[in-house]
Coordinates of C-alpha atoms (C1' of nucleotides) in Angstrom, one line a residue:
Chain A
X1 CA 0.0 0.0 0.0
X2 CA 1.5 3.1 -1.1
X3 CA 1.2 7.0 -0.2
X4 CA -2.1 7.8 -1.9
X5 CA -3.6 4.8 -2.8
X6 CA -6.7 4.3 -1.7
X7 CA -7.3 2.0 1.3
X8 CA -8.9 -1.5 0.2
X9 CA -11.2 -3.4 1.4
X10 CA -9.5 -5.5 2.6
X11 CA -8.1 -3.0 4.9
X12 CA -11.5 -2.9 6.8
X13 CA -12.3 -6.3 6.8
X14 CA -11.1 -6.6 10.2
X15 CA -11.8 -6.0 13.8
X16 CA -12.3 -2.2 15.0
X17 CA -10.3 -1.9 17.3
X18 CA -7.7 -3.0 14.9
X19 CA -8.7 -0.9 11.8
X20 CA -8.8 2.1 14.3
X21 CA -5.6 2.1 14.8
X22 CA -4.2 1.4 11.2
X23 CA -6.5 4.2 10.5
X24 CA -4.0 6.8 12.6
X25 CA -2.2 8.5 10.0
X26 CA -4.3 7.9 6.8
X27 CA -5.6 10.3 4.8
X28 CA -9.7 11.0 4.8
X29 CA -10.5 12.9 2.2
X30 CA -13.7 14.9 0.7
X31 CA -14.6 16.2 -2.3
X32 CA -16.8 19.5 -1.9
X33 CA -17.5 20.7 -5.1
X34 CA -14.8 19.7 -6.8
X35 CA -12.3 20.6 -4.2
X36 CA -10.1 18.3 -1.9
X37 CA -10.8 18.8 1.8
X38 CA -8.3 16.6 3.6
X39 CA -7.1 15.5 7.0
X40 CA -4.5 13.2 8.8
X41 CA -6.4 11.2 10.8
X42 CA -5.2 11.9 14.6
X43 CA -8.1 10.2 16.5
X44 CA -10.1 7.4 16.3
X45 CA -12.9 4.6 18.9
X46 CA -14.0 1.5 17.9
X47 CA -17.4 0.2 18.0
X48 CA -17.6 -3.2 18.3
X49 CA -20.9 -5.6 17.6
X50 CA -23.8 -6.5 19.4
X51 CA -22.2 -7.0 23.0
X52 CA -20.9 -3.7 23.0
X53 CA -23.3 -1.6 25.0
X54 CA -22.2 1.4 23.9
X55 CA -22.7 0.7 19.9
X56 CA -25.4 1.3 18.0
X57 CA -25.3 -2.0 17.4
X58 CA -26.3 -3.2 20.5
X59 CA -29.9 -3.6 20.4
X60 CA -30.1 -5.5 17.0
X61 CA -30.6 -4.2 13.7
X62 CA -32.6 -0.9 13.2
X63 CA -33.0 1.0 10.4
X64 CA -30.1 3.2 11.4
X65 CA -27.9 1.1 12.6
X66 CA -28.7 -1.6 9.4
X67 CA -25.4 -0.1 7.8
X68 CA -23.2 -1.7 10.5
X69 CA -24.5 -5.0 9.4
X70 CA -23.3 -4.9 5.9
X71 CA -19.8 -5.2 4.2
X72 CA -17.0 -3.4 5.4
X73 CA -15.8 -0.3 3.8
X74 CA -19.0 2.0 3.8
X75 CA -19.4 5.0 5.8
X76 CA -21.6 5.3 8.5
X77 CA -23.1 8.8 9.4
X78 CA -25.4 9.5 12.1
X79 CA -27.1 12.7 13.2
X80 CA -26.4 13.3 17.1
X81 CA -27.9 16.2 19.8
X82 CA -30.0 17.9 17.3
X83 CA -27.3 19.7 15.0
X84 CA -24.1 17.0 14.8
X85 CA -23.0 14.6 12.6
X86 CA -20.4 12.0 13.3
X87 CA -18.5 10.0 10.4
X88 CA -17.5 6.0 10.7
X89 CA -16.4 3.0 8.8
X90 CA -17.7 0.5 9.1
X91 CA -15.7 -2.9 10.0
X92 CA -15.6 -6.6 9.5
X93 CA -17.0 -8.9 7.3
X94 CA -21.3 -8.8 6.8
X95 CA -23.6 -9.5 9.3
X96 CA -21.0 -8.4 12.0
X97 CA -21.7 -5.2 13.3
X98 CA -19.0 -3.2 14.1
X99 CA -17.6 -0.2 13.3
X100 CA -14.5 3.0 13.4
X101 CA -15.6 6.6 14.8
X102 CA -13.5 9.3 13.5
X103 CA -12.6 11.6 16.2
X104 CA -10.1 14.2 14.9
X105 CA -9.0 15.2 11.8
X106 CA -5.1 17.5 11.6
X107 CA -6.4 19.6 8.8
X108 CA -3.9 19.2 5.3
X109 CA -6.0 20.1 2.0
X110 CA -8.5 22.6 1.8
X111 CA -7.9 24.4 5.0
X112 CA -9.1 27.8 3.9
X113 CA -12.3 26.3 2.3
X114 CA -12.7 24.7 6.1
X115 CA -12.5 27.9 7.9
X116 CA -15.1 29.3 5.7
X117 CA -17.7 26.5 6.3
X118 CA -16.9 26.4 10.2
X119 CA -17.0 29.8 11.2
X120 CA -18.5 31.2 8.3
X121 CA -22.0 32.3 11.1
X122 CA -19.4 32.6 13.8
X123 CA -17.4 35.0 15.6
X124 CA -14.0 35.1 13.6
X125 CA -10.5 34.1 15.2
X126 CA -10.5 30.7 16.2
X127 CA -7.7 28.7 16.5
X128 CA -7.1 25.9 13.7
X129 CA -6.9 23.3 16.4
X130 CA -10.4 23.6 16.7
X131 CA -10.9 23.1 13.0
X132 CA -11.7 19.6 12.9
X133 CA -10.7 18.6 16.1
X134 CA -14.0 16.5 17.3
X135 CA -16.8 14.3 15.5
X136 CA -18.8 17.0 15.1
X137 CA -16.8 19.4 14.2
X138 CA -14.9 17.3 11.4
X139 CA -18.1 16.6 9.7
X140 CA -19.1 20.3 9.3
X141 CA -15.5 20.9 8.9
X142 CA -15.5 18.3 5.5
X143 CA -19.1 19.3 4.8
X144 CA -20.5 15.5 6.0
X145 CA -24.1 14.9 6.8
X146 CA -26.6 12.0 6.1
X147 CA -25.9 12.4 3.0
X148 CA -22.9 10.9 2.8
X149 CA -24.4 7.5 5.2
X150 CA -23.8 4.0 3.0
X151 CA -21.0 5.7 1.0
X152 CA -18.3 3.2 -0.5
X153 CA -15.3 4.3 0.7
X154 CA -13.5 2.1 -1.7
X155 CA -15.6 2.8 -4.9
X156 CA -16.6 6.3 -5.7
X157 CA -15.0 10.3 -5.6
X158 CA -16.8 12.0 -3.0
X159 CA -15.3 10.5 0.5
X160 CA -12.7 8.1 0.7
X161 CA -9.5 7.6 2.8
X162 CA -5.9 7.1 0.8
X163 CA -2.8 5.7 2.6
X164 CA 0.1 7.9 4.0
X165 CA 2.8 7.3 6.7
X166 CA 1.1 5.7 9.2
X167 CA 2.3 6.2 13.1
X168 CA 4.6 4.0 14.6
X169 CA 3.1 2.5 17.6
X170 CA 5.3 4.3 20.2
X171 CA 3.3 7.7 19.4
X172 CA -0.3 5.9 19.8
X173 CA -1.8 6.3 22.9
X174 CA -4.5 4.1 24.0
X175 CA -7.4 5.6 26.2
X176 CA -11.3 5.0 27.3
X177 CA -13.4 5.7 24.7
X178 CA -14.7 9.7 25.3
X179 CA -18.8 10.5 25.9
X180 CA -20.3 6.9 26.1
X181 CA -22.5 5.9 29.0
X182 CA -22.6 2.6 29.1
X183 CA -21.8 -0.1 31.9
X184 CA -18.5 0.0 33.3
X185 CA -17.1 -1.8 30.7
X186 CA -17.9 0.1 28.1
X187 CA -17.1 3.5 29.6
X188 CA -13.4 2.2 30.5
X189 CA -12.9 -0.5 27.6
X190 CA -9.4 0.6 25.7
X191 CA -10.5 1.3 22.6
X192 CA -10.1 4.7 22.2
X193 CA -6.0 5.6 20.0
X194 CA -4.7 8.4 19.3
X195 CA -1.6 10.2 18.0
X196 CA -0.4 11.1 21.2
X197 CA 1.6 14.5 20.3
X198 CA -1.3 16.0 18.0
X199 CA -2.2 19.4 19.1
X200 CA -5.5 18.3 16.7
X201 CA -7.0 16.1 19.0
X202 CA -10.9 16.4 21.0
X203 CA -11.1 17.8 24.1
Chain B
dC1 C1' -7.1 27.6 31.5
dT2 C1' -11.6 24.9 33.8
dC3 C1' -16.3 23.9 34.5
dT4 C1' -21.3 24.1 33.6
dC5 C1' -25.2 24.4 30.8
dG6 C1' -28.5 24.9 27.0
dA7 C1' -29.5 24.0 22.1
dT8 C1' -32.1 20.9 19.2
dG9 C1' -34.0 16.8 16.1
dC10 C1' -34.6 12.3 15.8
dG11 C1' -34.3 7.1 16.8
dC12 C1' -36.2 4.1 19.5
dT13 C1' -39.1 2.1 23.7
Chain C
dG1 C1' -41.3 10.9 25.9
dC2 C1' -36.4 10.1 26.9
dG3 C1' -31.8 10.2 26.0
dC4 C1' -28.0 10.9 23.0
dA5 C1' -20.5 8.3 20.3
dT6 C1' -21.4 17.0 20.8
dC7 C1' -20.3 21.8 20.6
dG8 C1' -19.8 26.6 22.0
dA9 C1' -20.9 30.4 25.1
dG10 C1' -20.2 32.3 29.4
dA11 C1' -18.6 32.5 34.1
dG12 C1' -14.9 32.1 37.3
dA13 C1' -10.0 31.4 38.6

DNA sequence: CTCTCGATGCGCT
DNA sequence: GCGCATCGAGAGA
């Protein structure tokens, strides 16, 4: 897998946690009107099935949730707290349920075009840290809503997620997963890696 | 910097 | 009707 080539399926067709954190490093990318938005991905959870309390998963299939079910490689967008989107991949072969949330984005391509669509209503001089650093943010950031749910990420020219250097494992940190409410499993349950030196990360 | 709180729409019981 | 894989404003230190 070289710099730029797109990530194969095969590259999902594993276990979360595992895809999250070969997905620290890659490249997500968005096309917005014929422009490249792009970030280094800095921050990543997995979601992991039916026993995981904390997935949307974990009641069965639903009509939301139904994506999880299917083939690895798709995204996954849900619409959270009245006004946020969050982007995943989903994981593992059909018929396992399981899936990658993308946390934090360092921005690289289109950083300008991001400011615009972020602060575009707000008060001006933020920081670029807080460009796409959270779920929410990243979406808006990348221009990502519902639209974008059951994307291919390995067949198409609108979102998709090309190799680059990925980190070695001495600069990912491994933490709870952030925000869930679960049991006490699933509030404290490792699955949560970062790149530990990003000043891009949530929170 | 830290903490608290309200916004806001929808999926699901 | 309840609760949510969040964010930004505002207050205080």
């Amino acid at each position: 897998m070289k710099r730029g080539e797109r990530l194969p399926r095969d590259f999902y067709a594993r276990p979360p946690a595992e895809v999250a954190q070969a997905l620290l490093g890659m490249r997500l990318v968005r096309v917005l009107a014929g422009e490249r938005l792009a970030g280094r991905i800095v921050e990543v959870e997995a979601y992991n099935g039916e026993d995981d309390p904390a997935s949307h998963a974990a009641r069965g299939p639903t009509p939301r949730s139904q994506i999880m079910y299917g083939p690895p490689g798709f995204a996954y967008v849900y619409f959270i707290y009245g006004m946020h989107h969050c982007l995943n991949v989903v994981t593992q072969d059909e018929g396992q349920p399981s899936a990658v949330l993308i946390r934090a984005l360092e921005p690289v391509e289109g950083i300008e075009r991001m400011r615009r669509i972020r602060w575009m209503r707000l008060i001006r001089g933020r920081p670029d840290r807080e460009l796409t650093s959270g779920p929410g943010r990243l979406c808006q950031a990348l221009g990502i809503t519902r639209d974008q749910n059951g994307m291919d990420l390995c067949d198409g020219n609108v979102l998709f997620i090309e190799a680059d250097e990925g980190v070695p494992a001495g600069e990912v940190v491994v933490t709870a997963r952030i925000g869930v409410r679960g049991n006490e499993w699933a509030r404290t349950v490792p699955w949560r890696f970062t790149v530990g030196q990003s000043p891009f990360l949530s929170r």
